[in-house]
């Protein structure tokens, strides 16, 4: 079945950097647009960044534009989120999924930005 395993989260100071990884399985990874989402307890899950199937086009939420970079490795069925100049408001659980035709959500990876 469709599965996603996110990793790379942790505690980081404001202004620091972090790289998240997501390994997908159970479907033809290279055929799907992928995305990163984040969720704060009690709030809806928000789209953070997206990338087309071949990695040629990316998109970002205004809150992270210029600071985060999404990329993918279709040979490894992985999608990445490079987070730079992080802010306390970036604190959330981060998830990856297909941008359309979403599968079951993984456990996510917690990112905490705090001094």
mmCIF file of N, CA and C in Angstrom, residues 3 10 20 28 59 64 69 73-74 77 80 83 87 91 104:
data_model
loop_
_atom_site.group_PDB
_atom_site.id
_atom_site.type_symbol
_atom_site.label_atom_id
_atom_site.label_comp_id
_atom_site.label_asym_id
_atom_site.label_seq_id
_atom_site.Cartn_x
_atom_site.Cartn_y
_atom_site.Cartn_z
ATOM 1 N N UNK A 3 2.746 4.271 1.209
ATOM 2 C CA UNK A 3 3.313 4.622 2.510
ATOM 3 C C UNK A 3 4.320 5.744 2.369
ATOM 4 N N UNK A 10 13.719 17.781 14.219
ATOM 5 C CA UNK A 10 14.433 17.928 15.477
ATOM 6 C C UNK A 10 14.309 19.329 16.010
ATOM 7 N N UNK A 20 14.722 17.812 5.776
ATOM 8 C CA UNK A 20 13.774 16.722 5.962
ATOM 9 C C UNK A 20 13.814 15.785 4.766
ATOM 10 N N UNK A 28 4.083 4.200 -8.102
ATOM 11 C CA UNK A 28 5.111 4.657 -9.035
ATOM 12 C C UNK A 28 5.453 6.106 -8.723
ATOM 13 N N UNK A 59 6.676 24.834 -6.104
ATOM 14 C CA UNK A 59 5.827 25.897 -5.592
ATOM 15 C C UNK A 59 5.936 25.968 -4.090
ATOM 16 N N UNK A 64 7.037 30.489 3.470
ATOM 17 C CA UNK A 64 8.345 29.822 3.411
ATOM 18 C C UNK A 64 9.126 30.160 2.155
ATOM 19 N N UNK A 69 13.410 24.857 0.304
ATOM 20 C CA UNK A 69 13.589 24.317 -1.037
ATOM 21 C C UNK A 69 13.162 22.859 -1.058
ATOM 22 N N UNK A 73 14.301 12.798 -5.564
ATOM 23 C CA UNK A 73 15.176 11.842 -6.224
ATOM 24 C C UNK A 73 14.294 10.669 -6.631
ATOM 25 N N UNK A 74 13.890 10.638 -7.886
ATOM 26 C CA UNK A 74 12.946 9.605 -8.329
ATOM 27 C C UNK A 74 13.565 8.206 -8.289
ATOM 28 N N UNK A 77 12.936 7.213 -4.779
ATOM 29 C CA UNK A 77 11.570 7.457 -4.293
ATOM 30 C C UNK A 77 11.577 8.336 -3.052
ATOM 31 N N UNK A 80 12.610 15.725 -0.576
ATOM 32 C CA UNK A 80 13.347 16.416 0.478
ATOM 33 C C UNK A 80 12.791 17.826 0.685
ATOM 34 N N UNK A 83 15.288 23.358 4.772
ATOM 35 C CA UNK A 83 14.723 24.471 5.525
ATOM 36 C C UNK A 83 15.859 25.359 6.007
ATOM 37 N N UNK A 87 12.225 29.896 11.496
ATOM 38 C CA UNK A 87 11.623 30.812 12.468
ATOM 39 C C UNK A 87 10.792 29.990 13.466
ATOM 40 N N UNK A 91 7.642 25.875 13.570
ATOM 41 C CA UNK A 91 7.440 24.728 14.450
ATOM 42 C C UNK A 91 6.141 24.017 14.110
ATOM 43 N N UNK A 104 -2.479 7.488 2.440
ATOM 44 C CA UNK A 104 -2.534 7.560 3.897
ATOM 45 C C UNK A 104 -1.352 8.385 4.406
#
